[in-house]
Coordinates of C-alpha atoms in Angstrom, one line a residue:
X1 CA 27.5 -3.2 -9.0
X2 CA 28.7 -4.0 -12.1
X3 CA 30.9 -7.0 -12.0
X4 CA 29.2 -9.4 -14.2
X5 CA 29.8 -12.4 -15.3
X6 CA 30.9 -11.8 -19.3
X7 CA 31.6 -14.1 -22.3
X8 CA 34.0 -17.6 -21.6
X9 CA 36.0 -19.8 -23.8
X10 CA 34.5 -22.6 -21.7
X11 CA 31.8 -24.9 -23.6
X12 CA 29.1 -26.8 -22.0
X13 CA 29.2 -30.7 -21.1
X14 CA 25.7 -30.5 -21.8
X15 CA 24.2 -29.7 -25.5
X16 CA 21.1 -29.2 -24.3
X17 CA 19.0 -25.7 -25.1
X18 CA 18.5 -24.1 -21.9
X19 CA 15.1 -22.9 -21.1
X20 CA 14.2 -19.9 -19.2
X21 CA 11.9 -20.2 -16.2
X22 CA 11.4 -16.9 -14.8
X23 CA 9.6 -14.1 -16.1
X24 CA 12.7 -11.3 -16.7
X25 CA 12.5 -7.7 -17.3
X26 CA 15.2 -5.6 -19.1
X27 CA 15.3 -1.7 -17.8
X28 CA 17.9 0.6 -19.0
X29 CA 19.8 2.0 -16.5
X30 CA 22.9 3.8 -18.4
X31 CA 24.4 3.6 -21.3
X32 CA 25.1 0.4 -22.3
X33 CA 23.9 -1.2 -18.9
X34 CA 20.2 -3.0 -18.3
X35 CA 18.8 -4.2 -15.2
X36 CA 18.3 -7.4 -15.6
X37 CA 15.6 -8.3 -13.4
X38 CA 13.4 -11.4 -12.4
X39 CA 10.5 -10.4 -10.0
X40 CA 9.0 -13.5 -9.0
X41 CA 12.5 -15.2 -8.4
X42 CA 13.3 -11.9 -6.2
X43 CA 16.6 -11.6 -8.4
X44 CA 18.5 -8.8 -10.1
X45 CA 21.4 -7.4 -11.4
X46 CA 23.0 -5.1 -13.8
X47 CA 24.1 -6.8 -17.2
X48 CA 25.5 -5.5 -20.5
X49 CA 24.1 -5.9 -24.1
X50 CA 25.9 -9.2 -24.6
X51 CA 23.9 -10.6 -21.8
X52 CA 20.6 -9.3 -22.4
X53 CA 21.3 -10.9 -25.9
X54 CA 21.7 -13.8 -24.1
X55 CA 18.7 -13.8 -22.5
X56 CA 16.5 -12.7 -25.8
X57 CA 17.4 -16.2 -27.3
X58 CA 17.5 -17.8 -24.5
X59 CA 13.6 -16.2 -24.4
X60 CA 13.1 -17.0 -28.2
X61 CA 14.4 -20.5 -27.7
X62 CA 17.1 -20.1 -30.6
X63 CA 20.1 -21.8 -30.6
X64 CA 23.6 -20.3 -30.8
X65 CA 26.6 -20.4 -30.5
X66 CA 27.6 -17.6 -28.9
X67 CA 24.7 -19.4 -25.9
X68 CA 26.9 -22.5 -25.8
X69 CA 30.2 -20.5 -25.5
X70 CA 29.1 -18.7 -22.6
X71 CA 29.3 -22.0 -19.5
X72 CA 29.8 -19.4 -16.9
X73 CA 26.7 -17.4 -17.7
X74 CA 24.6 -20.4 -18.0
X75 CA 25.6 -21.0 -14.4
X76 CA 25.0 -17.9 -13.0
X77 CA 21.2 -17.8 -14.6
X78 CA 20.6 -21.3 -12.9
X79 CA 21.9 -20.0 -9.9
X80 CA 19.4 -17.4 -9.7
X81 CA 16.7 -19.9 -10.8
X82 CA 16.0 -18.2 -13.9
X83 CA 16.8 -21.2 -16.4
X84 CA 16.1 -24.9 -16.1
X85 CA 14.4 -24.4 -12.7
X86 CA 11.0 -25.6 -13.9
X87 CA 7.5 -23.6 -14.4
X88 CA 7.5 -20.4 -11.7
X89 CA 4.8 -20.2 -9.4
X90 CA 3.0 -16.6 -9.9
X91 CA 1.6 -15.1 -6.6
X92 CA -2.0 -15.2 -7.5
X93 CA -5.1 -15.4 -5.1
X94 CA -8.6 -15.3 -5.8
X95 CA -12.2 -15.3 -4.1
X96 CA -14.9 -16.3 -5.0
X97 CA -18.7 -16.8 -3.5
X98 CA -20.0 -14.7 -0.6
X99 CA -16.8 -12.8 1.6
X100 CA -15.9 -14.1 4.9
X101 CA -13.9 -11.3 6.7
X102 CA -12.4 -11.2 9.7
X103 CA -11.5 -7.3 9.9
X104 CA -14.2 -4.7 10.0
X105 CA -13.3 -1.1 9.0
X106 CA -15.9 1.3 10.5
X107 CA -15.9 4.7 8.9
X108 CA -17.8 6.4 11.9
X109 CA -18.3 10.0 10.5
X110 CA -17.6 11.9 7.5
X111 CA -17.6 15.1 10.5
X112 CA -14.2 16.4 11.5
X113 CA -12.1 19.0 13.2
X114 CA -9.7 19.7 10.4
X115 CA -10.7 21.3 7.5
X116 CA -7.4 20.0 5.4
X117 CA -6.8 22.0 1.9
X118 CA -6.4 18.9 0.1
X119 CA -9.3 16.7 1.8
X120 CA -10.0 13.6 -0.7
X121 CA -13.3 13.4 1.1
X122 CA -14.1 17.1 1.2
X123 CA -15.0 17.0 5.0
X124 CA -16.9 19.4 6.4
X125 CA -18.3 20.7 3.3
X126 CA -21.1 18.0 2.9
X127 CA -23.8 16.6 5.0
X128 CA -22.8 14.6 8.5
X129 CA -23.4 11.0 8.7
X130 CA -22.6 9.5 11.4
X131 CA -22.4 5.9 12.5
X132 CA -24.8 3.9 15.6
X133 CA -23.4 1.5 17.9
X134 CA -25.7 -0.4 16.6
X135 CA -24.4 -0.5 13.3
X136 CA -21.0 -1.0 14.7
X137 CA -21.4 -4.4 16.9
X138 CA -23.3 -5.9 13.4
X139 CA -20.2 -5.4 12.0
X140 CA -18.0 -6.9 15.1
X141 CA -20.4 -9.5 15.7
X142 CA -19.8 -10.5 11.9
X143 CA -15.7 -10.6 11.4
X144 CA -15.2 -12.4 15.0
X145 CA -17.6 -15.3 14.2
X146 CA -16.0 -15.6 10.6
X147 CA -12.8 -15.9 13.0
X148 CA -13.7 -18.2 15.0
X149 CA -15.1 -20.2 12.4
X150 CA -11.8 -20.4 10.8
X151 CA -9.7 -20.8 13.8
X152 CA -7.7 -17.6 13.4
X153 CA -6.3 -16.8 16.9
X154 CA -7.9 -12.6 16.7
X155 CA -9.9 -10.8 14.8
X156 CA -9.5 -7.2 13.7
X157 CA -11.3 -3.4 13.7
X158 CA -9.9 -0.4 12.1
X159 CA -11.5 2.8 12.5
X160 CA -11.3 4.9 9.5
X161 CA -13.7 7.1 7.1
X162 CA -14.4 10.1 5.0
X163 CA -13.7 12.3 8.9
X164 CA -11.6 11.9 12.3
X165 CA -12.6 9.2 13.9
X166 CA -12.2 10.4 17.5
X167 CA -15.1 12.5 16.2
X168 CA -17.6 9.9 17.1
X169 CA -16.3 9.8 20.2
X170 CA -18.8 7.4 22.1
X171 CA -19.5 4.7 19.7
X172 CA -15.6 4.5 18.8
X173 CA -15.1 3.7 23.0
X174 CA -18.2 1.4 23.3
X175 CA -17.7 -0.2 20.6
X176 CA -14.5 -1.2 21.1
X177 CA -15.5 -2.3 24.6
X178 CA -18.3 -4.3 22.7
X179 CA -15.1 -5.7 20.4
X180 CA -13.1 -6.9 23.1
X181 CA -16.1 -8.8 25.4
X182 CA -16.9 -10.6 22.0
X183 CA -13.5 -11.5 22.0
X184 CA -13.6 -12.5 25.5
X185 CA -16.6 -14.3 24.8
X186 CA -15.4 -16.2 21.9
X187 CA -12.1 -16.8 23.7
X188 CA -10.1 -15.5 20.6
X189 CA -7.7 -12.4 20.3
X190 CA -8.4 -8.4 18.8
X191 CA -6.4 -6.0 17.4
X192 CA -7.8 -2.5 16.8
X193 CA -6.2 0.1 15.4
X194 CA -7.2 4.0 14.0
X195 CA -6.2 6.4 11.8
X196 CA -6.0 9.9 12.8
X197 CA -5.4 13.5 12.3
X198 CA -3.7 13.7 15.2
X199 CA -5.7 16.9 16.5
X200 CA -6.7 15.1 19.7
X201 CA -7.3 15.7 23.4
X202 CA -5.7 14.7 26.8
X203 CA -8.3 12.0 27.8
X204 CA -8.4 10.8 23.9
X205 CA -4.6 10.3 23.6
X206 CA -4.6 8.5 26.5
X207 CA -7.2 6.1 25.3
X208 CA -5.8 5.6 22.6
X209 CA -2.8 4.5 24.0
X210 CA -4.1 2.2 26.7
X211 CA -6.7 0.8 24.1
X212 CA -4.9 0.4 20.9
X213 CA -2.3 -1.6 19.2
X214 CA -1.2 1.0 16.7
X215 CA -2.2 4.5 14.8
X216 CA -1.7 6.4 11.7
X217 CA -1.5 10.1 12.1
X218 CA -1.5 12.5 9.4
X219 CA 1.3 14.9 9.4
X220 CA 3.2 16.7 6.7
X221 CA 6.5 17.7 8.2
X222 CA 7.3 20.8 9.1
X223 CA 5.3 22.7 11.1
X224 CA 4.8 25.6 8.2
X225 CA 3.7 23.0 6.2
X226 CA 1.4 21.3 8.2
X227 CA 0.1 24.5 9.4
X228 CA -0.3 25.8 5.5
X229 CA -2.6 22.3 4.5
X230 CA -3.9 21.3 7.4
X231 CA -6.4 23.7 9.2
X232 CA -8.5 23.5 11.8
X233 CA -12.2 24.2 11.5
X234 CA -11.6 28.1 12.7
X235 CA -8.8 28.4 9.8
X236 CA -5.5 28.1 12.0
X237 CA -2.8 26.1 12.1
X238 CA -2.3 22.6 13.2
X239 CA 1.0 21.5 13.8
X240 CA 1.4 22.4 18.0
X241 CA -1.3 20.1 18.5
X242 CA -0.3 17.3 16.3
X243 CA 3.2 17.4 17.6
X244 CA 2.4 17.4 20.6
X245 CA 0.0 14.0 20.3
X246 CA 3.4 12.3 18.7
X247 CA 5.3 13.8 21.6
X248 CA 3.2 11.2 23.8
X249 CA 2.8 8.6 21.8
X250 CA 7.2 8.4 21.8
X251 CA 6.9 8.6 25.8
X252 CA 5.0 5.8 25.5
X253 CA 6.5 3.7 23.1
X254 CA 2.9 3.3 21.4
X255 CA 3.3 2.1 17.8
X256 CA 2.6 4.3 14.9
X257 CA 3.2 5.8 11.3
X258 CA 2.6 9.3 9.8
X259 CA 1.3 9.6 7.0
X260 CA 2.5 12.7 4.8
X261 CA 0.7 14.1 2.0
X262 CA 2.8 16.8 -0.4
X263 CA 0.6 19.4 -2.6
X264 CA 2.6 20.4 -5.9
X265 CA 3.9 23.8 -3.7
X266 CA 5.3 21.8 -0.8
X267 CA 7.9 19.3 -3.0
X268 CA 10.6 21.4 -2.3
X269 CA 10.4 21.2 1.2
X270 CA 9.8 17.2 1.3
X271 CA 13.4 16.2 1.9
X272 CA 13.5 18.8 4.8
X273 CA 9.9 17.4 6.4
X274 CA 11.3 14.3 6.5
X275 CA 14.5 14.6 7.7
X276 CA 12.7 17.1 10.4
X277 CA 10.5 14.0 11.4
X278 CA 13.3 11.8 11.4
X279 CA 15.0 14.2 13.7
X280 CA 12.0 14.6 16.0
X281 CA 9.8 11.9 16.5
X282 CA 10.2 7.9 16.8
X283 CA 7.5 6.7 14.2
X284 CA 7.7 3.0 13.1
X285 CA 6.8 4.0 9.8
X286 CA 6.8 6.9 7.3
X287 CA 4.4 7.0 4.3
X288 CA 4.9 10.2 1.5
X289 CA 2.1 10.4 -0.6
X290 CA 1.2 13.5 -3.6
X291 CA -2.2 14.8 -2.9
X292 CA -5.3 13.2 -4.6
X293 CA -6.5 15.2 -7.3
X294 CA -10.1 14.6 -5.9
X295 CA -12.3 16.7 -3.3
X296 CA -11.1 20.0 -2.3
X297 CA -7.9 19.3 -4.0
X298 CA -10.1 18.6 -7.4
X299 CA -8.5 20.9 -10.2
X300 CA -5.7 21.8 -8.0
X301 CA -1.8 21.4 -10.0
X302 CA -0.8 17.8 -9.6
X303 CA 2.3 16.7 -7.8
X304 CA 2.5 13.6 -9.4
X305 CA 5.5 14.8 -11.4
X306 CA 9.3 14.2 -11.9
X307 CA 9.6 16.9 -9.4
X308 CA 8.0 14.6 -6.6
X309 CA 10.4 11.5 -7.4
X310 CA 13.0 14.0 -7.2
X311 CA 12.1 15.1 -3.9
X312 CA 11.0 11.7 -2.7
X313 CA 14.7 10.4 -3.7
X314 CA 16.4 13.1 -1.7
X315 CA 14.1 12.8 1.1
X316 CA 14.7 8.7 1.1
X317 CA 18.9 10.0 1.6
X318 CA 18.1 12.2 4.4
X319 CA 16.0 9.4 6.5
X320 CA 18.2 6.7 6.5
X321 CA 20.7 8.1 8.6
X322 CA 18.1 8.0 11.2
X323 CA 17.5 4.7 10.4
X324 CA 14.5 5.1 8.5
X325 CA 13.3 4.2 5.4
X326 CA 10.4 6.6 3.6
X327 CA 7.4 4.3 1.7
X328 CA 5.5 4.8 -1.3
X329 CA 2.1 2.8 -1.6
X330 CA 3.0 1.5 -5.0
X331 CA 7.0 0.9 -4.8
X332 CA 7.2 -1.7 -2.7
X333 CA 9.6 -4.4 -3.7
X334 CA 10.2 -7.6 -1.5
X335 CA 6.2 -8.1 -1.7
X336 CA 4.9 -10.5 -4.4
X337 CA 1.3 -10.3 -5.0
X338 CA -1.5 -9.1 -7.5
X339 CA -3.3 -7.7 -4.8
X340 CA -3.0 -3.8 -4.3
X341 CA -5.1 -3.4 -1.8
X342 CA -8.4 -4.8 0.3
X343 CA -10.4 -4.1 -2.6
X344 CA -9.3 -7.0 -4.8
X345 CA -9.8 -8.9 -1.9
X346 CA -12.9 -8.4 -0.5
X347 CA -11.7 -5.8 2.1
X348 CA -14.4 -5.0 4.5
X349 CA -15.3 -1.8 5.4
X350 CA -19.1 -0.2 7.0
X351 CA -20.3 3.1 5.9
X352 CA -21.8 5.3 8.7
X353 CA -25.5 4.0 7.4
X354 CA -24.3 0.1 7.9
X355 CA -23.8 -1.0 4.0
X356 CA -20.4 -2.8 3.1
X357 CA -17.7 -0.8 1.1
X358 CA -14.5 -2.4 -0.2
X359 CA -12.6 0.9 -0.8
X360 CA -11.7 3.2 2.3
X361 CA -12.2 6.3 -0.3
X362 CA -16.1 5.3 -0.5
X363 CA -16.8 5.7 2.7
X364 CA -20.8 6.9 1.9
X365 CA -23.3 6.0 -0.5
X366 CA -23.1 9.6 -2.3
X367 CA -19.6 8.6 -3.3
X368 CA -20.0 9.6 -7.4
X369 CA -18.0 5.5 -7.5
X370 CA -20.5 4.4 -4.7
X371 CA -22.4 1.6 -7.3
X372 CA -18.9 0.5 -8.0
X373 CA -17.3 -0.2 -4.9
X374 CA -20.5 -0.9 -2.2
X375 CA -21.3 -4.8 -2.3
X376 CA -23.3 -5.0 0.8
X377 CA -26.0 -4.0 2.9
X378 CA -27.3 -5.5 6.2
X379 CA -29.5 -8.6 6.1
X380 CA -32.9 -7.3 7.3
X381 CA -33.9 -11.2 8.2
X382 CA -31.0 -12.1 10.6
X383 CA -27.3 -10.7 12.0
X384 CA -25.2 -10.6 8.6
X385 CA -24.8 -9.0 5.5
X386 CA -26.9 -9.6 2.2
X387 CA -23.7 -9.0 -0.9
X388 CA -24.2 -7.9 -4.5
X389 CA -22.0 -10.9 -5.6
X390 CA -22.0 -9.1 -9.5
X391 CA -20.5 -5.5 -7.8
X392 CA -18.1 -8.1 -5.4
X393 CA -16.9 -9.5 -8.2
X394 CA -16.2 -6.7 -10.7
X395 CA -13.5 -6.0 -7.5
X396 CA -12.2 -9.1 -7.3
X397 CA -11.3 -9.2 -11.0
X398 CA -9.5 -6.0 -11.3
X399 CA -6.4 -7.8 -9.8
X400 CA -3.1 -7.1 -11.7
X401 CA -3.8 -10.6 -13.7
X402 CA -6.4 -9.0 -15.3
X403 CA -5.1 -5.9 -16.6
X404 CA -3.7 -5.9 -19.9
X405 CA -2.1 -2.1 -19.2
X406 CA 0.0 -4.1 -16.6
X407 CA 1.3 -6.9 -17.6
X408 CA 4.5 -5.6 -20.1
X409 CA 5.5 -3.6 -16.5
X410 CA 8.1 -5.0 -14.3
X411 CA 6.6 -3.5 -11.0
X412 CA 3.2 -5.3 -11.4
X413 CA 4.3 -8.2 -9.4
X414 CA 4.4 -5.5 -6.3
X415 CA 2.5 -2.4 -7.0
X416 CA 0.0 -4.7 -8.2
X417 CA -2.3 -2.5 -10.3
X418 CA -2.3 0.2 -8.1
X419 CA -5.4 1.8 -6.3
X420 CA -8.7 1.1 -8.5
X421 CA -10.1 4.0 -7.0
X422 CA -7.5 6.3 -8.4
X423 CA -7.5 4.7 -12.0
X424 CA -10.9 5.1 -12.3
X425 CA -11.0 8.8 -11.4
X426 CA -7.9 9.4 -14.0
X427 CA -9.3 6.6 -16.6
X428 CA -13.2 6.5 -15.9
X429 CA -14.9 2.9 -16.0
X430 CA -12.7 1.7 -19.3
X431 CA -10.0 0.1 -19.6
X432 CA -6.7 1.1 -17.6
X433 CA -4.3 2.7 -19.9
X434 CA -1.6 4.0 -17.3
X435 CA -1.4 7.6 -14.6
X436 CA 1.0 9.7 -13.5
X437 CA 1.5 7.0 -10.2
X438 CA 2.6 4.8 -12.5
X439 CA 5.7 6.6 -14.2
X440 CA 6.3 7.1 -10.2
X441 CA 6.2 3.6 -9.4
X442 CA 8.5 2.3 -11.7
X443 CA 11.0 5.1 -10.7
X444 CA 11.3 4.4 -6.9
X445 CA 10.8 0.2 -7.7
X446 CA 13.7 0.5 -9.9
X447 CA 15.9 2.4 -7.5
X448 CA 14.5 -0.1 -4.7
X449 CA 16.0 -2.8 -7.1
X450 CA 18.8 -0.7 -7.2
X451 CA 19.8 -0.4 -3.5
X452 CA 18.8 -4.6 -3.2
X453 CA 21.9 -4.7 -5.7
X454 CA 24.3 -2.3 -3.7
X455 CA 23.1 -3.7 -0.6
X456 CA 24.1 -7.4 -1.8
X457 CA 28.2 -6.5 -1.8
X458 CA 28.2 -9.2 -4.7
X459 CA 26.5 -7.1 -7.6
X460 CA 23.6 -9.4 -7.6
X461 CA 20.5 -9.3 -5.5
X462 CA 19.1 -12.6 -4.9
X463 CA 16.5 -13.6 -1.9
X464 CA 15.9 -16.9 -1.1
X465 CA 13.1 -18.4 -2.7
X466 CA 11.2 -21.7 -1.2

């Protein structure tokens, strides 16, 4: 990993000054070795002093000798498209005007049958709301016209929200039967997916799996885990049900990925969940994230630590054996974009009561960041949606562009900016001027960057970049 191209007695043909054309990043990575690393050219490698000298003038546009002494180099920067390859195209998208969706998330209760230690949304503890069919098919009817006016072959619906879905029972089945005669109707395609505790019965995980094209289930690992956080209403344990949900969903083959959430106790016993799951069960994915500090986790000891990317690095050893690879929300290199998630983008999601959230952590109107991330309500006068364009686009411009906090950081090309829901719950409405997450994202991203190099056999990680 550390074969790099060094200083030559060769000259250049051609006198003229180089110019860099990527944005580059220098990270210390031991003693006398930097990552050198370019994110939008999706190329990296480990480099000495002497080279990241290189690169400094090259970056200050001073000539020198030592520059024109060094052929080889010069070479090796072009062929990674990081000098004299012209003006790099940053992976920026924006929206403007009213949003034209074509996935609906329906949060359809806040009620549910867990009552989870660390719940963001404190569920159970606060009023039901619960959503109407009615509600639902304005929603349904509204994402699979926008797709058919835009000649997309489907359209999408999540089920989500601030409860268990499966909850809400009936209106999660009829609409969904609604969903797929509009498709029918409109002769276009649906996907519809859910996200789950997992707690579910006979006839529900058989729906499920006849119905849907994928799920996300919560689940923490082991079963003393799981059975520690996540309770059911009557204060017992968890796991045996869960387990056995997973347990048909592998018969089946149906697609789906756990999400794990570790408290500050349960680091310690993260590499041993996940190699446990690994061992277990066949999920297509596996998300590890710490516990929220909000809810009934509010005030609680933060795992947000060194101690979690220690655990998280162990646990990422222990998976991959099994083939599996363990993912963090904000590490996720190989993605260029400056959108974290759906709320930069006009993500579309319908509280119980009908009005139009972009964040799936403001899932009702009594949300204390309600004002900030509900842009919609339904148009009294015909089938759509009336949008607070101001609210919409106070969203749209928190986009890692528009973050001064972000832009001296390597990762921001793929974390983004991170969850705006989080920052404002560490930062409040001002500026952003970093979290915990962060110091966690540029950990794993750098030993992401790190394996790319390994991986390569040639010390240098370089994707192919149209």
């Amino acid at each position: 990993m550390t074969n790099l191209p060094n200083s030559s007695n060769g000259k250049l043909k051609d006198t003229t000054m180089p110019e860099l054309s990527a944005e580059i990043f220098i990270i210390p990575f031991a003693e006398e070795r930097f990552i050198i690393y370019a994110p939008i050219r999706q190329a990296a490698f480990v480099g000495n002093s002497q080279v990241v000298k290189l690169l400094a003038d090259l970056q200050r546009g001073v000539p020198d000798q030592a520059l024109a002494a060094n052929s080889s180099v010069l070479q090796f920067f072009r062929e990674l498209k990081i000098i004299d390859e012209g003006i790099e195209p940053l992976p920026i998208t924006s929206f403007q005007g009213d949003p034209e969706p074509t996935m609906v998330t329906l949060f359809l209760t806040t009620a549910c049958n867990l009552r989870c230690t660390y719940c963001y949304a404190s569920a159970g503890d606060t009023p039901i709301k619960s959503m109407k069919l009615a509600v639902a098919k304005r929603g349904i009817d509204f994402v699979a016209d926008n797709a058919l006016k835009k000649r997309l072959p489907f359209f999408e619906v999540a089920y989500h929200g601030g409860g268990e879905p499966t909850v809400s029972w009936r209106v999660m089945t009829d609409s969904l039967e609604y969903a797929r005669d509009k498709a029918a109707e409109l002769r276009i395609g649906l996907r519809a997916t859910t996200a789950t505790n997992g707690v579910l019965s006979k006839e529900k995980i058989e729906w499920i799996i006849q119905h849907l094209e994928g799920a996300s289930l919560s689940f923490d690992g082991l079963p003393s885990v799981q059975d520690t956080h996540r309770l059911t209403v009557l204060g017992q344990g968890s796991s045996t049900q869960v387990i056995h949900t997973m347990r048909c969903f592998d018969e089946a083959k149906f697609p789906y990925g756990i999400r794990m959430t570790i408290t500050a106790d349960q680091i310690p016993l993260l590499p041993e969940s996940v190699e446990y799951v690994c061992a277990t069960f066949r999920p297509q994915r596996i998300q590890v994230e710490p516990a929220y500090e909000l809810g009934r986790y509010k005030g609680s000891p933060s795992a947000e630590t060194e101690a979690f990317i220690n655990a998280f690095r162990t646990a990422q050893q222990r998976a991959r054996p099994y083939g599996q690879e363990i993912f963090f929300s904000g590490a996720r290199l190989g993605i260029l974009t400056n959108h974290f998630c759906g709320v930069t983008q006009d993500g579309f999601a319908l509280t119980p009561d009908g009005n139009v959230s972009g964040c799936y952590e403001v899932f009702s109107e009594d949300n204390p960041l309600a004002k900030t991330f509900i842009y919609g309500e339904p148009d009294k006068k015909n089938k759509g949606y009336k949008f607070e364009l101001p609210v919409l686009n106070n969203l749209r411009q928190q986009a890692v562009q528009q973050r001064p906090f972000c832009q001296g950081c390597f990762a921001k090309w793929t974390c983004a900016g991170d969850c705006y829901h989080k920052s404002l719950t560490v930062n409040g409405q001002g500026e952003f001027v970093g979290s915990d997450r962060c110091h966690i994202i540029r950990e794993l991203t750098k030993d992401q960057i790190l394996d790319k190099i390994a991986d390569s056999g040639e010390s240098v990680w370089a994707s192919p970049v149209e």
